Amino acid sequence: MNIEITCKHEETELKTLDSWDVTEVLGAPFDVHLHDCVEVRVCLTCGGHVSHLIPSVGELASAVGVYRAIEPRKLSGAEIRFLRKSVDTSARDMAGMLRISAEQFSRYENDRVVISEASELLFRMAICVINSDFVERNHLDVARLLNNKSVPVTADLERLRFDFSIENPQQNDSDHEPEIHWKIASSI
C-alpha cells in the first residue's frame, strides 16, 4: 500500500522508519505499529514525508486479524466489524457462518448486544479458518481458543496494541517481489 502526500519539491530520498503507527491507515479499533519495515520517501527540501510504502497489506490484515482473534480479551463491536472486514466478508455472510440472523450480527457490531460466548468463539475460529494460510505458515495453535475464556474488558486494562515486523523477506526469484511474513513483535 502506497500512501501519497503532496509536496511541491522534487528531491527526495528513501528511508525505512523505525516505527510507524498504522492504526488509522488500517481503520483498527486498537493500536497497530509496524517496526523497521515501512519505507518513506522524504523531501530533502522540507523534510516532509512524501509517501509511505507498507509492504503486503493483505498479509498484514491477515496477521492483525488472526492475532486479535486469538487474543482472549472480549471483542467489542468495533473489533468484530474490523475483523469481519479484514477477511473481506459481508455482515450477512458472516452471520450465516455463525448461524445467526444478519440483524443479530449487526447488533453485535454496533455494541447494542454483547456477543455471546459461543458466537464469539465461533467468530474467532471463522477468522482463523478464513486466514488458514497465515495460521499454518506461522504455526499458530488456534485450538487454544477452545480452552480460553474471554477476558472481560475493564477500565483498568490498557488499550490493546500489536507491534509487527517482517520476518526474513525471502526472494523467490528475480522477477517477483520478496515473500513477506509478518511476525508479531509484542502485544499488550
PDB file of C-alpha atoms in Angstrom:
ATOM      1  CA  MET A   1       0.000   0.000   0.000  1.00  0.00           C
ATOM      2  CA  ASN A   2       1.434   3.345  -1.008  1.00  0.00           C
ATOM      3  CA  ILE A   3       0.186   6.446   0.819  1.00  0.00           C
ATOM      4  CA  GLU A   4       0.923   9.627  -1.141  1.00  0.00           C
ATOM      5  CA  ILE A   5       1.210  13.106   0.357  1.00  0.00           C
ATOM      6  CA  THR A   6       1.624  16.109  -1.911  1.00  0.00           C
ATOM      7  CA  CYS A   7       4.853  18.064  -1.742  1.00  0.00           C
ATOM      8  CA  LYS A   8       5.919  20.605  -4.351  1.00  0.00           C
ATOM      9  CA  HIS A   9       9.621  19.799  -4.054  1.00  0.00           C
ATOM     10  CA  GLU A  10      11.268  17.251  -6.307  1.00  0.00           C
ATOM     11  CA  GLU A  11      14.327  15.888  -4.490  1.00  0.00           C
ATOM     12  CA  THR A  12      13.570  13.012  -2.168  1.00  0.00           C
ATOM     13  CA  GLU A  13      15.308  10.093  -0.520  1.00  0.00           C
ATOM     14  CA  LEU A  14      14.010   6.727   0.629  1.00  0.00           C
ATOM     15  CA  LYS A  15      14.258   5.795   4.318  1.00  0.00           C
ATOM     16  CA  THR A  16      12.942   2.975   6.476  1.00  0.00           C
ATOM     17  CA  LEU A  17      11.028   4.092   9.564  1.00  0.00           C
ATOM     18  CA  ASP A  18      11.974   2.588  12.930  1.00  0.00           C
ATOM     19  CA  SER A  19       8.312   2.544  13.934  1.00  0.00           C
ATOM     20  CA  TRP A  20       5.051   3.719  12.412  1.00  0.00           C
ATOM     21  CA  ASP A  21       1.542   3.719  13.837  1.00  0.00           C
ATOM     22  CA  VAL A  22      -0.790   2.293  11.161  1.00  0.00           C
ATOM     23  CA  THR A  23      -3.888   2.200  13.361  1.00  0.00           C
ATOM     24  CA  GLU A  24      -5.750   4.849  11.340  1.00  0.00           C
ATOM     25  CA  VAL A  25      -4.486   3.559   7.986  1.00  0.00           C
ATOM     26  CA  LEU A  26      -5.939   0.110   8.764  1.00  0.00           C
ATOM     27  CA  GLY A  27      -9.021   1.512  10.494  1.00  0.00           C
ATOM     28  CA  ALA A  28      -8.248  -0.666  13.520  1.00  0.00           C
ATOM     29  CA  PRO A  29     -10.070  -0.061  16.827  1.00  0.00           C
ATOM     30  CA  PHE A  30      -6.844  -0.954  18.658  1.00  0.00           C
ATOM     31  CA  ASP A  31      -3.256   0.165  18.154  1.00  0.00           C
ATOM     32  CA  VAL A  32      -1.132  -1.395  15.402  1.00  0.00           C
ATOM     33  CA  HIS A  33       2.503  -0.408  14.969  1.00  0.00           C
ATOM     34  CA  LEU A  34       4.983  -1.575  12.327  1.00  0.00           C
ATOM     35  CA  HIS A  35       8.707  -1.741  13.022  1.00  0.00           C
ATOM     36  CA  ASP A  36      11.618  -1.434  10.570  1.00  0.00           C
ATOM     37  CA  CYS A  37       9.531  -2.219   7.506  1.00  0.00           C
ATOM     38  CA  VAL A  38       7.699   0.908   6.295  1.00  0.00           C
ATOM     39  CA  GLU A  39       9.589   2.809   3.638  1.00  0.00           C
ATOM     40  CA  VAL A  40       9.048   6.550   3.468  1.00  0.00           C
ATOM     41  CA  ARG A  41      10.059   8.943   0.731  1.00  0.00           C
ATOM     42  CA  VAL A  42      11.316  12.103   2.474  1.00  0.00           C
ATOM     43  CA  CYS A  43      11.558  15.521   0.816  1.00  0.00           C
ATOM     44  CA  LEU A  44      15.148  16.778   1.027  1.00  0.00           C
ATOM     45  CA  THR A  45      13.949  20.404   0.991  1.00  0.00           C
ATOM     46  CA  CYS A  46      11.178  20.497   3.604  1.00  0.00           C
ATOM     47  CA  GLY A  47      11.749  17.158   5.394  1.00  0.00           C
ATOM     48  CA  GLY A  48       8.127  16.158   4.849  1.00  0.00           C
ATOM     49  CA  HIS A  49       7.082  12.599   4.186  1.00  0.00           C
ATOM     50  CA  VAL A  50       6.024  12.434   0.541  1.00  0.00           C
ATOM     51  CA  SER A  51       4.865   8.809   0.528  1.00  0.00           C
ATOM     52  CA  HIS A  52       4.770   5.719   2.739  1.00  0.00           C
ATOM     53  CA  LEU A  53       5.027   2.180   1.413  1.00  0.00           C
ATOM     54  CA  ILE A  54       3.595  -0.603   3.581  1.00  0.00           C
ATOM     55  CA  PRO A  55       4.597  -3.994   2.165  1.00  0.00           C
ATOM     56  CA  SER A  56       1.994  -6.711   1.677  1.00  0.00           C
ATOM     57  CA  VAL A  57      -1.040  -5.045   3.253  1.00  0.00           C
ATOM     58  CA  GLY A  58      -3.216  -8.117   2.598  1.00  0.00           C
ATOM     59  CA  GLU A  59      -0.834 -10.301   4.586  1.00  0.00           C
ATOM     60  CA  LEU A  60      -0.703  -7.612   7.292  1.00  0.00           C
ATOM     61  CA  ALA A  61      -4.516  -7.604   7.513  1.00  0.00           C
ATOM     62  CA  SER A  62      -4.425 -11.375   7.975  1.00  0.00           C
ATOM     63  CA  ALA A  63      -1.779 -11.072  10.688  1.00  0.00           C
ATOM     64  CA  VAL A  64      -3.659  -8.373  12.580  1.00  0.00           C
ATOM     65  CA  GLY A  65      -6.958 -10.244  12.267  1.00  0.00           C
ATOM     66  CA  VAL A  66      -5.601 -13.580  13.447  1.00  0.00           C
ATOM     67  CA  TYR A  67      -3.602 -12.165  16.334  1.00  0.00           C
ATOM     68  CA  ARG A  68      -6.628 -10.201  17.553  1.00  0.00           C
ATOM     69  CA  ALA A  69      -8.835 -13.276  17.168  1.00  0.00           C
ATOM     70  CA  ILE A  70      -6.541 -15.364  19.378  1.00  0.00           C
ATOM     71  CA  GLU A  71      -6.073 -12.592  21.968  1.00  0.00           C
ATOM     72  CA  PRO A  72      -8.510 -13.578  24.754  1.00  0.00           C
ATOM     73  CA  ARG A  73      -9.768 -10.075  25.528  1.00  0.00           C
ATOM     74  CA  LYS A  74     -13.539  -9.774  24.891  1.00  0.00           C
ATOM     75  CA  LEU A  75     -14.294  -8.418  21.405  1.00  0.00           C
ATOM     76  CA  SER A  76     -16.001  -5.055  21.127  1.00  0.00           C
ATOM     77  CA  GLY A  77     -18.452  -4.280  18.351  1.00  0.00           C
ATOM     78  CA  ALA A  78     -15.847  -2.181  16.546  1.00  0.00           C
ATOM     79  CA  GLU A  79     -13.369  -5.065  16.728  1.00  0.00           C
ATOM     80  CA  ILE A  80     -15.963  -7.506  15.396  1.00  0.00           C
ATOM     81  CA  ARG A  81     -16.593  -5.169  12.439  1.00  0.00           C
ATOM     82  CA  PHE A  82     -12.851  -4.705  11.846  1.00  0.00           C
ATOM     83  CA  LEU A  83     -12.180  -8.459  11.897  1.00  0.00           C
ATOM     84  CA  ARG A  84     -15.080  -9.154   9.544  1.00  0.00           C
ATOM     85  CA  LYS A  85     -13.840  -6.516   7.113  1.00  0.00           C
ATOM     86  CA  SER A  86     -10.258  -7.818   7.416  1.00  0.00           C
ATOM     87  CA  VAL A  87     -11.436 -11.079   5.831  1.00  0.00           C
ATOM     88  CA  ASP A  88     -13.478  -9.225   3.201  1.00  0.00           C
ATOM     89  CA  THR A  89     -16.776 -10.825   4.241  1.00  0.00           C
ATOM     90  CA  SER A  90     -20.191  -9.175   4.313  1.00  0.00           C
ATOM     91  CA  ALA A  91     -22.091  -8.961   7.582  1.00  0.00           C
ATOM     92  CA  ARG A  92     -24.831 -11.133   6.082  1.00  0.00           C
ATOM     93  CA  ASP A  93     -22.343 -13.845   5.041  1.00  0.00           C
ATOM     94  CA  MET A  94     -20.613 -13.781   8.425  1.00  0.00           C
ATOM     95  CA  ALA A  95     -23.978 -14.049  10.176  1.00  0.00           C
ATOM     96  CA  GLY A  96     -24.702 -17.113   8.041  1.00  0.00           C
ATOM     97  CA  MET A  97     -21.395 -18.692   9.081  1.00  0.00           C
ATOM     98  CA  LEU A  98     -22.313 -18.102  12.729  1.00  0.00           C
ATOM     99  CA  ARG A  99     -25.846 -19.442  12.168  1.00  0.00           C
ATOM    100  CA  ILE A 100     -27.431 -16.237  13.444  1.00  0.00           C
ATOM    101  CA  SER A 101     -29.554 -13.580  11.775  1.00  0.00           C
ATOM    102  CA  ALA A 102     -27.952 -10.635  10.000  1.00  0.00           C
ATOM    103  CA  GLU A 103     -29.871  -8.401  12.413  1.00  0.00           C
ATOM    104  CA  GLN A 104     -28.285 -10.118  15.433  1.00  0.00           C
ATOM    105  CA  PHE A 105     -24.819  -9.819  13.903  1.00  0.00           C
ATOM    106  CA  SER A 106     -25.481  -6.114  13.287  1.00  0.00           C
ATOM    107  CA  ARG A 107     -26.365  -5.741  16.972  1.00  0.00           C
ATOM    108  CA  TYR A 108     -23.002  -7.261  17.874  1.00  0.00           C
ATOM    109  CA  GLU A 109     -21.085  -4.957  15.529  1.00  0.00           C
ATOM    110  CA  ASN A 110     -22.900  -1.879  16.806  1.00  0.00           C
ATOM    111  CA  ASP A 111     -22.486  -2.772  20.505  1.00  0.00           C
ATOM    112  CA  ARG A 112     -26.249  -2.931  21.041  1.00  0.00           C
ATOM    113  CA  VAL A 113     -25.881  -6.504  22.315  1.00  0.00           C
ATOM    114  CA  VAL A 114     -22.774  -8.156  23.767  1.00  0.00           C
ATOM    115  CA  ILE A 115     -21.778 -11.115  21.624  1.00  0.00           C
ATOM    116  CA  SER A 116     -22.474 -14.436  23.354  1.00  0.00           C
ATOM    117  CA  GLU A 117     -19.535 -16.586  24.385  1.00  0.00           C
ATOM    118  CA  ALA A 118     -20.486 -19.316  21.887  1.00  0.00           C
ATOM    119  CA  SER A 119     -20.913 -16.878  18.973  1.00  0.00           C
ATOM    120  CA  GLU A 120     -17.675 -15.108  19.875  1.00  0.00           C
ATOM    121  CA  LEU A 121     -15.746 -18.387  19.877  1.00  0.00           C
ATOM    122  CA  LEU A 122     -17.249 -19.399  16.537  1.00  0.00           C
ATOM    123  CA  PHE A 123     -16.497 -15.941  15.113  1.00  0.00           C
ATOM    124  CA  ARG A 124     -12.866 -16.096  16.279  1.00  0.00           C
ATOM    125  CA  MET A 125     -12.491 -19.571  14.801  1.00  0.00           C
ATOM    126  CA  ALA A 126     -14.019 -18.367  11.498  1.00  0.00           C
ATOM    127  CA  ILE A 127     -11.446 -15.543  11.292  1.00  0.00           C
ATOM    128  CA  CYS A 128      -8.651 -18.077  11.828  1.00  0.00           C
ATOM    129  CA  VAL A 129     -10.083 -20.566   9.310  1.00  0.00           C
ATOM    130  CA  ILE A 130     -10.512 -17.878   6.649  1.00  0.00           C
ATOM    131  CA  ASN A 131      -6.858 -16.919   7.289  1.00  0.00           C
ATOM    132  CA  SER A 132      -5.712 -20.561   7.478  1.00  0.00           C
ATOM    133  CA  ASP A 133      -2.729 -19.966   5.162  1.00  0.00           C
ATOM    134  CA  PHE A 134      -1.373 -17.375   7.588  1.00  0.00           C
ATOM    135  CA  VAL A 135      -2.162 -19.578  10.610  1.00  0.00           C
ATOM    136  CA  GLU A 136      -0.341 -22.574   9.098  1.00  0.00           C
ATOM    137  CA  ARG A 137       2.636 -20.562   7.846  1.00  0.00           C
ATOM    138  CA  ASN A 138       3.145 -19.123  11.340  1.00  0.00           C
ATOM    139  CA  HIS A 139       2.465 -22.393  13.193  1.00  0.00           C
ATOM    140  CA  LEU A 140      -0.234 -20.795  15.355  1.00  0.00           C
ATOM    141  CA  ASP A 141      -2.215 -23.002  17.714  1.00  0.00           C
ATOM    142  CA  VAL A 142      -5.769 -21.745  17.242  1.00  0.00           C
ATOM    143  CA  ALA A 143      -7.100 -24.815  19.058  1.00  0.00           C
ATOM    144  CA  ARG A 144      -6.184 -22.988  22.260  1.00  0.00           C
ATOM    145  CA  LEU A 145      -9.221 -20.803  21.570  1.00  0.00           C
ATOM    146  CA  LEU A 146     -11.324 -23.733  22.712  1.00  0.00           C
ATOM    147  CA  ASN A 147      -9.769 -23.574  26.177  1.00  0.00           C
ATOM    148  CA  ASN A 148      -9.579 -19.794  26.531  1.00  0.00           C
ATOM    149  CA  LYS A 149     -12.268 -17.820  28.276  1.00  0.00           C
ATOM    150  CA  SER A 150     -12.819 -14.260  27.069  1.00  0.00           C
ATOM    151  CA  VAL A 151     -11.237 -11.747  29.396  1.00  0.00           C
ATOM    152  CA  PRO A 152     -13.789  -9.034  30.193  1.00  0.00           C
ATOM    153  CA  VAL A 153     -12.751  -5.530  29.228  1.00  0.00           C
ATOM    154  CA  THR A 154     -12.444  -3.278  32.257  1.00  0.00           C
ATOM    155  CA  ALA A 155     -11.402   0.343  32.639  1.00  0.00           C
ATOM    156  CA  ASP A 156      -8.043  -0.635  34.160  1.00  0.00           C
ATOM    157  CA  LEU A 157      -6.922  -2.635  31.100  1.00  0.00           C
ATOM    158  CA  GLU A 158      -4.503  -0.840  28.799  1.00  0.00           C
ATOM    159  CA  ARG A 159      -5.596  -0.165  25.232  1.00  0.00           C
ATOM    160  CA  LEU A 160      -4.801  -3.211  23.127  1.00  0.00           C
ATOM    161  CA  ARG A 161      -1.678  -2.781  20.994  1.00  0.00           C
ATOM    162  CA  PHE A 162       0.025  -5.054  18.483  1.00  0.00           C
ATOM    163  CA  ASP A 163       3.568  -4.496  17.208  1.00  0.00           C
ATOM    164  CA  PHE A 164       4.580  -6.197  13.953  1.00  0.00           C
ATOM    165  CA  SER A 165       7.756  -6.569  11.969  1.00  0.00           C
ATOM    166  CA  ILE A 166       8.698  -8.545   8.889  1.00  0.00           C
ATOM    167  CA  GLU A 167      10.465 -11.856   9.346  1.00  0.00           C
ATOM    168  CA  ASN A 168      13.214 -12.532   6.817  1.00  0.00           C
ATOM    169  CA  PRO A 169      11.710 -11.491   3.473  1.00  0.00           C
ATOM    170  CA  GLN A 170      12.598 -14.266   1.031  1.00  0.00           C
ATOM    171  CA  GLN A 171      13.243 -13.549  -2.612  1.00  0.00           C
ATOM    172  CA  ASN A 172      11.537 -16.228  -4.730  1.00  0.00           C
ATOM    173  CA  ASP A 173      13.282 -15.281  -7.967  1.00  0.00           C
ATOM    174  CA  SER A 174      14.471 -12.121  -9.666  1.00  0.00           C
ATOM    175  CA  ASP A 175      11.132 -11.401 -11.383  1.00  0.00           C
ATOM    176  CA  HIS A 176       8.963 -11.341  -8.244  1.00  0.00           C
ATOM    177  CA  GLU A 177       8.641  -9.356  -5.052  1.00  0.00           C
ATOM    178  CA  PRO A 178      10.070 -10.974  -1.925  1.00  0.00           C
ATOM    179  CA  GLU A 179       7.681 -13.164   0.046  1.00  0.00           C
ATOM    180  CA  ILE A 180       6.591 -11.239   3.158  1.00  0.00           C
ATOM    181  CA  HIS A 181       5.916 -12.874   6.520  1.00  0.00           C
ATOM    182  CA  TRP A 182       4.530 -10.611   9.239  1.00  0.00           C
ATOM    183  CA  LYS A 183       5.558 -11.566  12.760  1.00  0.00           C
ATOM    184  CA  ILE A 184       4.151 -10.162  15.933  1.00  0.00           C
ATOM    185  CA  ALA A 185       6.829  -8.431  17.998  1.00  0.00           C
ATOM    186  CA  SER A 186       4.608  -7.855  21.035  1.00  0.00           C
ATOM    187  CA  SER A 187       1.041  -7.311  22.174  1.00  0.00           C
ATOM    188  CA  ILE A 188      -0.351  -5.540  25.202  1.00  0.00           C
TER     189      ILE A 188
END
